[in-house]
Amino acid sequence: MTSVVTAGGVSVTIRGVVVDESETVLDRLASDGVPGSLMAKNANLWGPDASSEARRRLGWLDLPEASRPLLGRLAELAGEARGAGLDHVVLAGMGGSSLAAEVIARTAGAELTVLDTTDPHQVAAAVADRLERTVVVVSSKSGGTAETDAVRRIYESAFREAGIGDEELKRRFVVVTDPGSPLAALAEEAGYRLVLADPDLGGRFSALGAFGLVPAALAGVDVAQLLDDAARLVPVLRQPYDNPGLALGAVLGGSAISGRDKLVIADHGSGLVGFGAWAEHLVAESTGKDGKGLLPVVVDSVDDPGFTLTDDVRRVVLGARPDQPGPAREAGLTVTGPLGAQFLLWEYAVAVAGRVLGVNPFDQPNVQESKDNTAALLRVEEGGAPTVIHTAPVMVSGVVEVHGPDSLLKDAKDLRGALEAILEAAPERGYLAVMAYLDRAGDADLAEVRPLLARLGGKVRKNPVAVTFGWGPRFLHSTGQYHKGGPEKGAFVQVTGVVDKDVPVPGRPYTLGQLELAQAFGDLRVLRSRGRPVIRLHLRDRAEGVAQLRAALT
């Protein structure tokens, strides 16, 4: 059985048993008047406890039109930067302040250097690249994001060391933040270009707002097309039937409550580069709370072992035609459409899924825990020196230190044994999350351990588990919420690495390397306090350690 909902330039195809599972949910959503209520911004859709938050977080529904007045300002900023020879655009931002912009730029083939990291190797490499031609977009909704603040301070120092004076410095920064934030006050005082975002948006629902559009426009993307594509979808989102957003939301919510609480996302010719990472952030942080949620598992393709290995997943393919043969044809769900419309489609669907699950899709109650632990380790409030304490490893295999509880690793003889132990420790119908606090560019080969771990899980377990991979600290602003607030089904492998050359953070009593390690240890504390199985692998040599990990898994 196949159901195809096509309208507003997008198409959602639902196949097999998924049709039956979602029909009841879809009918209930339609009979409850959810489409009309959502488009009318009814904040009571998610229950009385969520209404206060929801009332301040529904501005994303208006963005296809509300963002149009920005276009003139964006053209002016882009023209000014190009006129000054500033054609290397760097984006400092985390989570919703960076992911959408990165997808927009990569999909359009535009160059945008994204620094959603505290890794000193990655930041140092970016600062050394065409500094004389660099303009930095500093993007933070709250205006107090620690990672973003650190990168801003480092670039300000680098520009001054390069002989750039105060007047020229004003042209080197474009700030995107909410009205009244500390970052807005700093930008006004320093004379930086300032673009104020709509305060009635949560960060992960702001793809079509200033956070998504400003960096992309500076990188040379025609962002007006995104708004045009999204605007074509708006009228159909009010409909109770033939509404692709409602159909997708019914599948997502229905899958989670039926026990298929993993959403495996594979691209198959969509042309939307990196869209899975943005969807991962949106779905995980919006649904993963109160012990509930849908865990996104982003895989490289429909041929990835993680696409078919486990039976507790809902598979979604981006870009596959309904008549396309092979694994894509067998997926329960395929979604097609242009990028601007897909942003709005998924935001709408996740809001609907939140209602089905009975969670508030607009808050992130567990994200702050890791931030608080990081601050405590750094003693930020007291202005003292960092207090990160190193522990002795349980074993050392080559250049890889293995840290973890003796009870978990007691039978492990080598690195492969440690990885088998953590796979076996994952709960039934659970998942294993790899969390890498390294250089997303320089240590990119580490991401190859995810499919290798998925294959190994299929050998050492009777019932394999889904395997996810995230770069720290960016995942703390997405799947990090699910890890702590979602179902207690996770096991975790944290990877840290030696810092060859650290980078001081001007005006702060710590370096980037110390901040990165404090973030890793802070998150580790939270996971252990919840009794989650977790090990830490520390690479004494990054390149050799990554190669050793891959070799242990093959």
Coordinates of C-alpha atoms in Angstrom, one line a residue:
M1 CA 0.0 0.0 0.0
T2 CA 1.3 3.5 -0.9
S3 CA 0.0 6.9 0.0
V4 CA 1.4 10.0 -1.8
V5 CA 0.7 13.5 -0.6
T6 CA 1.9 16.1 -3.1
A7 CA 1.2 19.8 -2.7
G8 CA 3.0 23.1 -2.4
G9 CA 6.0 21.9 -4.3
V10 CA 6.8 19.0 -1.9
S11 CA 5.9 15.3 -1.9
V12 CA 5.7 12.9 1.0
T13 CA 5.4 9.2 0.0
I14 CA 4.3 6.7 2.7
R15 CA 4.6 2.9 2.0
G16 CA 3.6 -0.4 3.5
V17 CA 2.6 -0.8 7.1
V18 CA 3.5 2.8 7.7
V19 CA 0.3 3.8 5.9
D20 CA -1.8 1.9 8.3
E21 CA 0.1 3.1 11.4
S22 CA -0.1 6.7 10.5
E23 CA -3.7 6.8 9.2
T24 CA -5.3 6.7 12.6
V25 CA -3.0 9.4 13.9
L26 CA -3.6 11.5 10.8
D27 CA -7.4 11.2 11.1
R28 CA -7.3 12.3 14.8
L29 CA -5.1 15.3 13.9
A30 CA -7.6 16.3 11.2
S31 CA -10.6 15.8 13.4
D32 CA -9.0 17.8 16.2
G33 CA -8.5 20.7 13.8
V34 CA -4.8 20.8 14.3
P35 CA -3.8 22.2 10.9
G36 CA -6.0 25.3 11.3
S37 CA -5.1 25.7 14.9
L38 CA -1.4 25.5 14.2
M39 CA -1.5 28.0 11.4
A40 CA -3.5 30.3 13.6
K41 CA -0.7 30.0 16.3
N42 CA -2.8 28.3 18.9
A43 CA -0.3 28.0 21.8
N44 CA -2.6 25.5 23.6
L45 CA -2.0 22.7 21.1
W46 CA 0.7 21.1 23.3
G47 CA -1.1 21.4 26.6
P48 CA -1.3 24.0 29.3
D49 CA 2.2 23.4 30.6
A50 CA 3.7 24.3 27.2
S51 CA 1.4 27.2 26.2
S52 CA 3.6 29.9 27.7
E53 CA 6.7 28.8 25.8
A54 CA 4.7 28.0 22.6
R55 CA 3.1 31.5 22.6
R56 CA 6.7 33.0 22.2
R57 CA 7.9 30.4 19.6
L58 CA 5.5 30.3 16.7
G59 CA 6.9 33.2 14.6
W60 CA 8.5 30.6 12.2
L61 CA 5.1 30.1 10.6
D62 CA 5.2 33.7 9.2
L63 CA 8.8 33.7 8.0
P64 CA 8.2 33.0 4.2
E65 CA 6.7 36.5 4.2
A66 CA 8.0 38.1 7.4
S67 CA 11.7 37.6 6.3
R68 CA 11.2 39.5 3.0
P69 CA 12.0 42.9 4.5
L70 CA 15.4 41.5 5.4
L71 CA 16.3 41.0 1.7
G72 CA 17.2 44.6 1.0
R73 CA 19.4 44.8 4.1
L74 CA 21.1 41.5 3.2
A75 CA 21.9 42.7 -0.3
E76 CA 23.4 45.9 1.2
L77 CA 25.6 43.9 3.6
A78 CA 26.7 41.5 0.9
G79 CA 27.5 44.3 -1.5
E80 CA 29.4 46.2 1.1
A81 CA 31.5 43.1 2.0
R82 CA 32.3 42.3 -1.6
G83 CA 33.2 46.0 -2.3
A84 CA 35.7 45.9 0.6
G85 CA 37.2 42.6 -0.8
L86 CA 35.8 40.5 2.0
D87 CA 34.9 37.4 0.2
H88 CA 35.8 34.8 2.9
V89 CA 32.7 34.4 5.2
V90 CA 33.2 32.8 8.6
L91 CA 30.1 31.9 10.7
A92 CA 30.6 31.6 14.4
G93 CA 27.4 30.0 15.8
M94 CA 26.0 26.9 17.4
G95 CA 23.0 24.7 16.7
G96 CA 20.1 26.7 15.2
S97 CA 22.5 29.6 14.7
S98 CA 24.6 27.7 12.2
L99 CA 23.2 24.5 10.9
A100 CA 20.6 25.9 8.5
A101 CA 23.0 28.5 7.1
E102 CA 25.5 25.7 6.4
V103 CA 22.9 23.6 4.5
I104 CA 21.8 26.7 2.5
A105 CA 25.4 27.5 1.5
R106 CA 26.5 24.0 0.7
T107 CA 23.3 23.3 -1.3
A108 CA 23.9 26.4 -3.4
G109 CA 27.6 25.6 -3.8
A110 CA 28.7 28.8 -1.9
E111 CA 31.7 28.8 0.4
L112 CA 30.9 29.4 4.1
T113 CA 33.4 28.4 6.9
V114 CA 31.3 27.3 9.9
L115 CA 32.9 27.4 13.3
D116 CA 30.5 25.6 15.6
T117 CA 33.4 24.2 17.7
T118 CA 35.8 24.9 20.4
D119 CA 38.5 22.7 19.0
P120 CA 41.7 24.8 18.8
H121 CA 43.0 22.9 15.8
Q122 CA 39.9 23.7 13.8
V123 CA 39.6 27.3 14.9
A124 CA 43.4 28.0 14.4
A125 CA 43.2 26.7 10.8
A126 CA 40.2 28.9 10.0
V127 CA 41.9 32.1 11.5
A128 CA 45.0 31.4 9.4
D129 CA 43.0 31.2 6.2
R130 CA 42.7 34.4 4.2
L131 CA 42.4 36.6 7.3
E132 CA 42.8 39.8 5.2
R133 CA 39.7 38.9 3.2
T134 CA 37.6 37.6 6.1
V135 CA 34.2 38.8 7.4
V136 CA 32.9 37.1 10.5
V137 CA 29.2 36.5 11.2
V138 CA 28.7 36.2 15.0
S139 CA 25.3 34.4 15.5
S140 CA 23.7 33.7 18.8
K141 CA 20.0 34.0 19.8
S142 CA 20.8 34.4 23.5
G143 CA 23.8 36.5 22.9
G144 CA 25.7 34.5 25.6
T145 CA 26.8 31.3 23.8
A146 CA 30.2 30.4 25.2
E147 CA 31.6 28.8 22.0
T148 CA 30.5 31.7 19.8
D149 CA 31.8 34.3 22.3
A150 CA 35.2 32.5 22.3
V151 CA 35.5 32.5 18.5
R152 CA 34.5 36.2 18.3
R153 CA 37.2 37.1 20.9
I154 CA 39.9 35.2 19.0
Y155 CA 39.0 36.8 15.7
E156 CA 39.0 40.3 17.2
S157 CA 42.5 39.6 18.6
A158 CA 43.7 38.2 15.3
F159 CA 42.4 41.2 13.3
R160 CA 44.1 43.6 15.7
E161 CA 47.4 41.7 15.6
A162 CA 47.2 41.9 11.8
G163 CA 47.2 45.7 12.1
I164 CA 43.5 46.2 11.4
G165 CA 42.3 49.4 13.2
D166 CA 39.0 50.1 14.9
E167 CA 37.2 51.6 11.9
E168 CA 38.2 48.7 9.6
L169 CA 37.3 46.3 12.4
K170 CA 33.7 47.5 12.3
R171 CA 33.3 46.1 8.8
R172 CA 34.8 42.8 9.8
F173 CA 31.8 41.7 12.0
V174 CA 28.1 41.1 11.3
V175 CA 26.2 40.2 14.4
V176 CA 22.9 38.3 14.4
T177 CA 21.0 38.1 17.7
D178 CA 17.8 38.8 19.5
P179 CA 16.8 42.4 20.5
G180 CA 18.1 43.3 24.0
S181 CA 20.7 40.5 24.2
P182 CA 24.2 41.1 25.6
L183 CA 25.6 40.5 22.1
A184 CA 23.3 43.2 20.6
A185 CA 24.6 45.6 23.2
L186 CA 28.2 44.7 22.4
A187 CA 27.6 45.1 18.7
E188 CA 26.1 48.6 19.1
E189 CA 29.0 49.6 21.4
A190 CA 31.7 48.3 19.0
G191 CA 29.9 49.6 15.9
Y192 CA 29.6 46.2 14.3
R193 CA 26.9 45.6 11.7
L194 CA 23.8 44.3 13.6
V195 CA 20.9 42.3 12.3
L196 CA 18.2 41.7 14.9
A197 CA 16.3 38.4 14.7
D198 CA 12.7 37.8 15.4
P199 CA 12.5 37.0 19.2
D200 CA 9.4 34.8 18.6
L201 CA 11.5 32.0 17.2
G202 CA 13.4 29.1 18.8
G203 CA 16.8 28.7 17.3
R204 CA 16.1 25.4 15.6
F205 CA 12.9 26.8 14.0
S206 CA 14.7 29.8 12.5
A207 CA 16.1 28.4 9.2
L208 CA 14.1 30.9 7.2
G209 CA 14.9 33.8 9.5
A210 CA 17.9 36.0 10.1
F211 CA 20.0 33.1 11.5
G212 CA 19.7 31.1 8.4
L213 CA 19.6 33.9 5.8
V214 CA 22.3 36.4 6.9
P215 CA 25.3 34.1 6.6
A216 CA 24.1 32.5 3.4
A217 CA 23.4 35.9 1.8
L218 CA 26.9 37.1 2.7
A219 CA 28.3 33.9 1.1
G220 CA 26.5 34.9 -2.1
V221 CA 23.3 32.7 -2.0
D222 CA 20.0 34.0 -3.5
V223 CA 18.0 33.5 -0.4
A224 CA 14.8 35.0 -1.9
Q225 CA 14.3 31.7 -3.7
L226 CA 14.1 29.9 -0.4
L227 CA 11.3 32.2 0.8
D228 CA 9.5 31.8 -2.6
D229 CA 9.6 28.0 -2.3
A230 CA 8.4 28.0 1.3
A231 CA 5.6 30.5 0.5
R232 CA 4.1 28.0 -2.0
L233 CA 3.7 25.5 0.8
V234 CA 2.0 27.8 3.3
P235 CA -1.6 27.6 2.0
V236 CA -1.7 23.8 2.0
L237 CA -0.5 23.6 5.6
R238 CA -3.9 24.9 6.7
Q239 CA -5.7 21.9 5.0
P240 CA -6.9 18.9 7.1
Y241 CA -6.2 16.6 4.1
D242 CA -3.7 16.6 1.2
N243 CA -1.4 18.3 3.6
P244 CA 2.2 16.9 3.3
G245 CA 3.3 18.5 6.6
L246 CA 0.5 16.9 8.5
A247 CA 1.2 13.5 6.9
L248 CA 4.9 13.7 7.8
G249 CA 4.1 14.8 11.3
A250 CA 1.6 11.9 11.7
V251 CA 4.3 9.4 10.6
L252 CA 7.0 10.9 12.9
G253 CA 4.7 11.0 16.0
G254 CA 3.0 7.7 15.2
S255 CA 6.3 5.9 14.7
A256 CA 7.6 7.1 18.1
I257 CA 4.6 6.0 20.1
S258 CA 4.5 2.6 18.2
G259 CA 8.0 1.8 19.4
R260 CA 9.9 2.7 16.2
D261 CA 11.6 5.5 17.9
K262 CA 14.7 5.8 15.6
L263 CA 14.4 7.9 12.4
V264 CA 17.1 6.7 10.0
I265 CA 17.7 9.5 7.5
A266 CA 19.5 8.8 4.2
D267 CA 19.9 11.0 1.2
H268 CA 19.4 9.6 -2.3
G269 CA 19.8 12.3 -4.8
S270 CA 17.9 15.2 -3.1
G271 CA 20.6 17.7 -3.8
L272 CA 20.1 19.2 -0.3
V273 CA 23.7 18.9 1.0
G274 CA 23.9 18.3 4.7
F275 CA 20.1 18.5 5.3
G276 CA 20.2 15.4 7.4
A277 CA 22.3 17.2 10.1
W278 CA 19.8 20.0 10.2
A279 CA 16.9 17.6 10.5
E280 CA 18.7 15.7 13.2
H281 CA 19.0 18.8 15.3
L282 CA 15.4 19.8 14.8
V283 CA 13.9 16.3 15.5
A284 CA 16.2 15.3 18.4
E285 CA 16.0 18.6 20.4
S286 CA 12.3 19.1 19.8
T287 CA 11.1 15.6 20.7
G288 CA 13.7 14.1 23.0
K289 CA 12.4 15.0 26.5
D290 CA 10.2 13.6 29.3
G291 CA 11.5 10.1 28.6
K292 CA 10.0 10.2 25.1
G293 CA 11.3 11.1 21.6
L294 CA 12.4 10.2 18.2
L295 CA 16.2 9.7 17.7
P296 CA 17.5 10.7 14.2
V297 CA 20.2 8.5 12.8
V298 CA 21.9 10.2 9.8
V299 CA 23.6 7.7 7.5
D300 CA 25.6 8.2 4.4
S301 CA 23.3 6.5 1.9
V302 CA 20.6 3.8 1.5
D303 CA 23.5 1.3 1.2
D304 CA 24.9 2.1 4.7
P305 CA 24.5 -0.8 7.1
G306 CA 22.7 1.5 9.6
F307 CA 19.9 1.9 7.1
T308 CA 18.7 -1.7 7.3
L309 CA 20.4 -3.3 10.3
T310 CA 17.8 -2.8 13.0
D311 CA 14.0 -3.3 13.1
D312 CA 13.0 -0.6 15.5
V313 CA 13.5 2.3 13.0
R314 CA 11.5 4.4 10.7
R315 CA 13.4 4.9 7.5
V316 CA 13.2 8.1 5.6
V317 CA 14.9 8.8 2.2
L318 CA 15.4 12.4 1.0
G319 CA 15.1 12.8 -2.7
A320 CA 14.1 9.3 -3.9
R321 CA 11.3 9.1 -6.5
P322 CA 8.3 6.9 -5.6
D323 CA 9.0 4.6 -8.5
Q324 CA 12.8 4.2 -7.8
P325 CA 13.9 0.6 -7.3
G326 CA 16.3 -0.7 -4.7
P327 CA 16.6 0.1 -1.0
A328 CA 15.1 3.6 -1.5
R329 CA 12.0 2.0 -2.9
E330 CA 11.5 -0.1 0.2
A331 CA 11.8 2.7 2.7
G332 CA 8.7 3.5 4.6
L333 CA 8.9 7.2 3.9
T334 CA 10.4 9.4 1.1
V335 CA 10.4 13.2 1.0
T336 CA 11.2 15.4 -2.0
G337 CA 11.0 19.2 -2.6
P338 CA 13.2 22.3 -2.7
L339 CA 15.2 23.4 0.3
G340 CA 13.1 26.4 1.4
A341 CA 9.9 24.3 1.4
Q342 CA 11.6 21.4 3.2
F343 CA 12.7 23.7 6.0
L344 CA 9.1 24.7 6.6
L345 CA 7.7 21.2 6.0
W346 CA 9.9 19.6 8.7
E347 CA 9.4 22.4 11.2
Y348 CA 5.6 22.0 10.8
A349 CA 5.9 18.2 11.0
V350 CA 8.0 18.2 14.1
A351 CA 5.6 20.6 15.8
V352 CA 2.7 18.2 14.9
A353 CA 4.8 15.2 16.2
G354 CA 5.3 17.0 19.5
R355 CA 1.5 17.1 19.9
V356 CA 1.2 13.4 19.1
L357 CA 3.9 12.6 21.6
G358 CA 2.6 14.9 24.3
V359 CA 5.9 16.9 24.6
N360 CA 6.6 20.6 24.2
P361 CA 8.6 20.8 20.9
F362 CA 9.9 24.3 21.7
D363 CA 11.9 23.9 24.9
Q364 CA 15.2 22.1 25.6
P365 CA 15.2 21.5 29.4
N366 CA 18.2 19.2 29.6
V367 CA 20.7 21.2 27.5
Q368 CA 21.6 23.5 30.3
E369 CA 22.9 20.7 32.5
S370 CA 26.0 20.2 30.5
K371 CA 26.6 24.0 30.3
D372 CA 26.4 24.3 34.0
N373 CA 28.9 21.5 34.5
T374 CA 31.2 23.0 32.0
A375 CA 31.0 26.4 33.8
A376 CA 31.7 24.7 37.1
L377 CA 34.8 22.9 35.7
L378 CA 36.1 26.2 34.3
R379 CA 35.1 28.2 37.4
V380 CA 34.0 30.8 34.9
E381 CA 32.0 32.8 37.5
E382 CA 34.9 33.1 39.9
G383 CA 37.4 34.0 37.1
G384 CA 39.8 31.3 38.3
A385 CA 41.9 28.7 36.5
P386 CA 40.2 25.6 35.0
T387 CA 39.8 22.6 37.4
V388 CA 39.4 19.8 34.9
I389 CA 40.8 16.6 36.6
H390 CA 42.4 13.9 34.5
T391 CA 41.8 10.3 35.5
A392 CA 44.0 7.2 34.9
P393 CA 42.9 5.1 31.9
V394 CA 41.7 1.5 32.4
M395 CA 43.9 0.5 29.5
V396 CA 46.2 2.0 26.9
S397 CA 46.1 0.5 23.4
G398 CA 48.7 2.0 21.1
V399 CA 48.0 5.8 21.2
V400 CA 44.5 5.3 22.5
E401 CA 43.6 5.6 26.2
V402 CA 40.4 3.8 27.3
H403 CA 38.6 5.4 30.3
G404 CA 35.5 3.9 31.9
P405 CA 34.2 1.9 34.8
D406 CA 35.9 -1.4 35.6
S407 CA 32.6 -3.1 35.7
L408 CA 32.0 -2.3 32.1
L409 CA 35.5 -3.0 30.8
K410 CA 36.6 -5.9 33.0
D411 CA 36.7 -8.5 30.2
A412 CA 38.1 -6.2 27.5
K413 CA 41.7 -7.1 26.5
D414 CA 42.2 -4.5 23.8
L415 CA 40.6 -1.6 22.0
R416 CA 38.3 -3.8 20.0
G417 CA 37.2 -5.5 23.2
A418 CA 36.3 -2.2 24.8
L419 CA 34.2 -1.2 21.8
E420 CA 32.5 -4.6 21.8
A421 CA 31.8 -4.1 25.6
I422 CA 30.1 -0.7 25.1
L423 CA 28.0 -2.1 22.2
E424 CA 26.9 -5.0 24.3
A425 CA 26.0 -2.6 27.2
A426 CA 23.5 -0.7 25.1
P427 CA 19.9 -1.5 26.1
E428 CA 17.7 -3.6 23.9
R429 CA 16.2 -1.6 21.1
G430 CA 18.6 1.2 22.2
Y431 CA 21.4 3.0 20.5
L432 CA 25.1 3.8 20.7
A433 CA 26.2 7.4 20.3
V434 CA 29.7 8.4 19.3
M435 CA 30.6 11.9 20.5
A436 CA 33.8 13.3 19.1
Y437 CA 35.4 16.4 20.6
L438 CA 37.9 16.8 17.8
D439 CA 38.5 18.8 14.6
R440 CA 35.5 18.3 12.3
A441 CA 37.7 19.1 9.3
G442 CA 41.1 17.8 10.2
D443 CA 39.9 14.7 12.0
A444 CA 37.0 14.0 9.5
D445 CA 38.0 10.4 9.0
L446 CA 36.8 9.6 12.5
A447 CA 33.2 9.7 11.2
E448 CA 33.9 6.5 9.3
V449 CA 33.7 4.6 12.7
R450 CA 29.9 4.9 12.7
P451 CA 29.1 2.4 10.0
L452 CA 31.9 0.2 11.2
L453 CA 30.5 0.1 14.7
A454 CA 27.0 -0.6 13.2
R455 CA 28.5 -3.7 11.4
L456 CA 30.3 -4.8 14.6
G457 CA 27.1 -4.4 16.6
G458 CA 25.4 -6.8 14.1
K459 CA 28.1 -9.4 14.9
V460 CA 28.4 -9.1 18.7
R461 CA 24.7 -8.6 19.5
K462 CA 21.6 -10.8 18.8
N463 CA 19.6 -7.6 18.3
P464 CA 21.9 -4.8 16.8
V465 CA 21.5 -1.2 17.9
A466 CA 21.4 2.0 15.9
V467 CA 24.7 4.0 15.9
T468 CA 24.8 7.8 15.8
F469 CA 27.8 10.1 15.4
G470 CA 28.1 13.7 16.5
W471 CA 30.9 16.3 16.6
G472 CA 31.3 18.0 20.0
P473 CA 30.3 20.5 21.2
R474 CA 27.8 21.1 18.4
F475 CA 25.8 17.9 19.2
L476 CA 25.2 19.3 22.7
H477 CA 22.8 21.8 21.0
S478 CA 20.9 19.0 19.2
T479 CA 21.1 15.3 20.1
G480 CA 22.5 16.2 23.5
Q481 CA 19.0 17.0 24.6
Y482 CA 17.8 13.6 23.5
H483 CA 20.7 11.8 25.2
K484 CA 19.6 13.2 28.6
G485 CA 15.9 13.8 28.2
G486 CA 14.8 11.1 25.8
P487 CA 14.2 7.4 26.5
E488 CA 16.9 5.8 28.7
K489 CA 18.2 3.5 25.9
G490 CA 21.6 5.0 25.1
A491 CA 25.2 3.9 25.5
F492 CA 28.0 6.4 24.7
V493 CA 31.5 6.6 23.4
Q494 CA 33.2 9.9 23.9
V495 CA 36.4 10.7 21.9
T496 CA 38.8 13.4 23.0
G497 CA 42.3 14.1 21.7
V498 CA 45.6 15.7 22.5
V499 CA 46.0 19.4 21.6
D500 CA 49.2 20.0 19.8
K501 CA 49.0 23.8 19.9
D502 CA 46.4 25.5 22.1
V503 CA 44.6 28.8 21.5
P504 CA 44.1 31.3 24.3
V505 CA 40.7 32.9 24.6
P506 CA 41.3 36.7 25.0
G507 CA 39.7 38.1 28.2
R508 CA 39.0 34.6 29.6
P509 CA 41.1 32.6 32.1
Y510 CA 41.1 29.5 29.8
T511 CA 42.2 28.3 26.4
L512 CA 40.1 26.7 23.7
G513 CA 41.6 23.3 24.5
Q514 CA 40.6 23.7 28.2
L515 CA 37.1 24.8 27.2
E516 CA 36.7 21.9 24.8
L517 CA 37.8 19.4 27.5
A518 CA 35.6 21.0 30.1
Q519 CA 32.6 20.6 27.8
A520 CA 33.5 16.9 27.2
F521 CA 33.9 16.2 30.9
G522 CA 30.8 18.2 31.8
D523 CA 28.6 16.2 29.5
L524 CA 30.3 13.0 30.7
R525 CA 29.3 13.9 34.3
V526 CA 25.7 14.3 33.3
L527 CA 25.5 11.0 31.4
R528 CA 27.2 9.1 34.3
S529 CA 24.9 10.7 36.9
R530 CA 22.0 9.2 35.0
G531 CA 23.6 5.7 35.0
R532 CA 24.2 5.6 31.3
P533 CA 26.9 3.2 30.0
V534 CA 29.8 5.4 28.8
I535 CA 33.5 5.1 27.9
R536 CA 36.0 7.8 26.9
L537 CA 38.7 7.2 24.3
H538 CA 41.5 9.8 24.4
L539 CA 43.8 9.9 21.4
R540 CA 47.4 10.7 22.4
D541 CA 48.1 11.3 18.7
R542 CA 45.0 12.3 16.7
A543 CA 45.8 11.0 13.2
E544 CA 47.3 7.8 14.4
G545 CA 44.5 7.3 17.0
V546 CA 41.8 7.7 14.3
A547 CA 43.6 5.2 12.1
Q548 CA 43.9 2.8 15.0
L549 CA 40.2 3.0 15.8
R550 CA 39.3 2.3 12.3
A551 CA 41.7 -0.6 12.2
A552 CA 40.3 -2.1 15.4
L553 CA 36.8 -2.1 13.8
T554 CA 37.9 -3.7 10.5

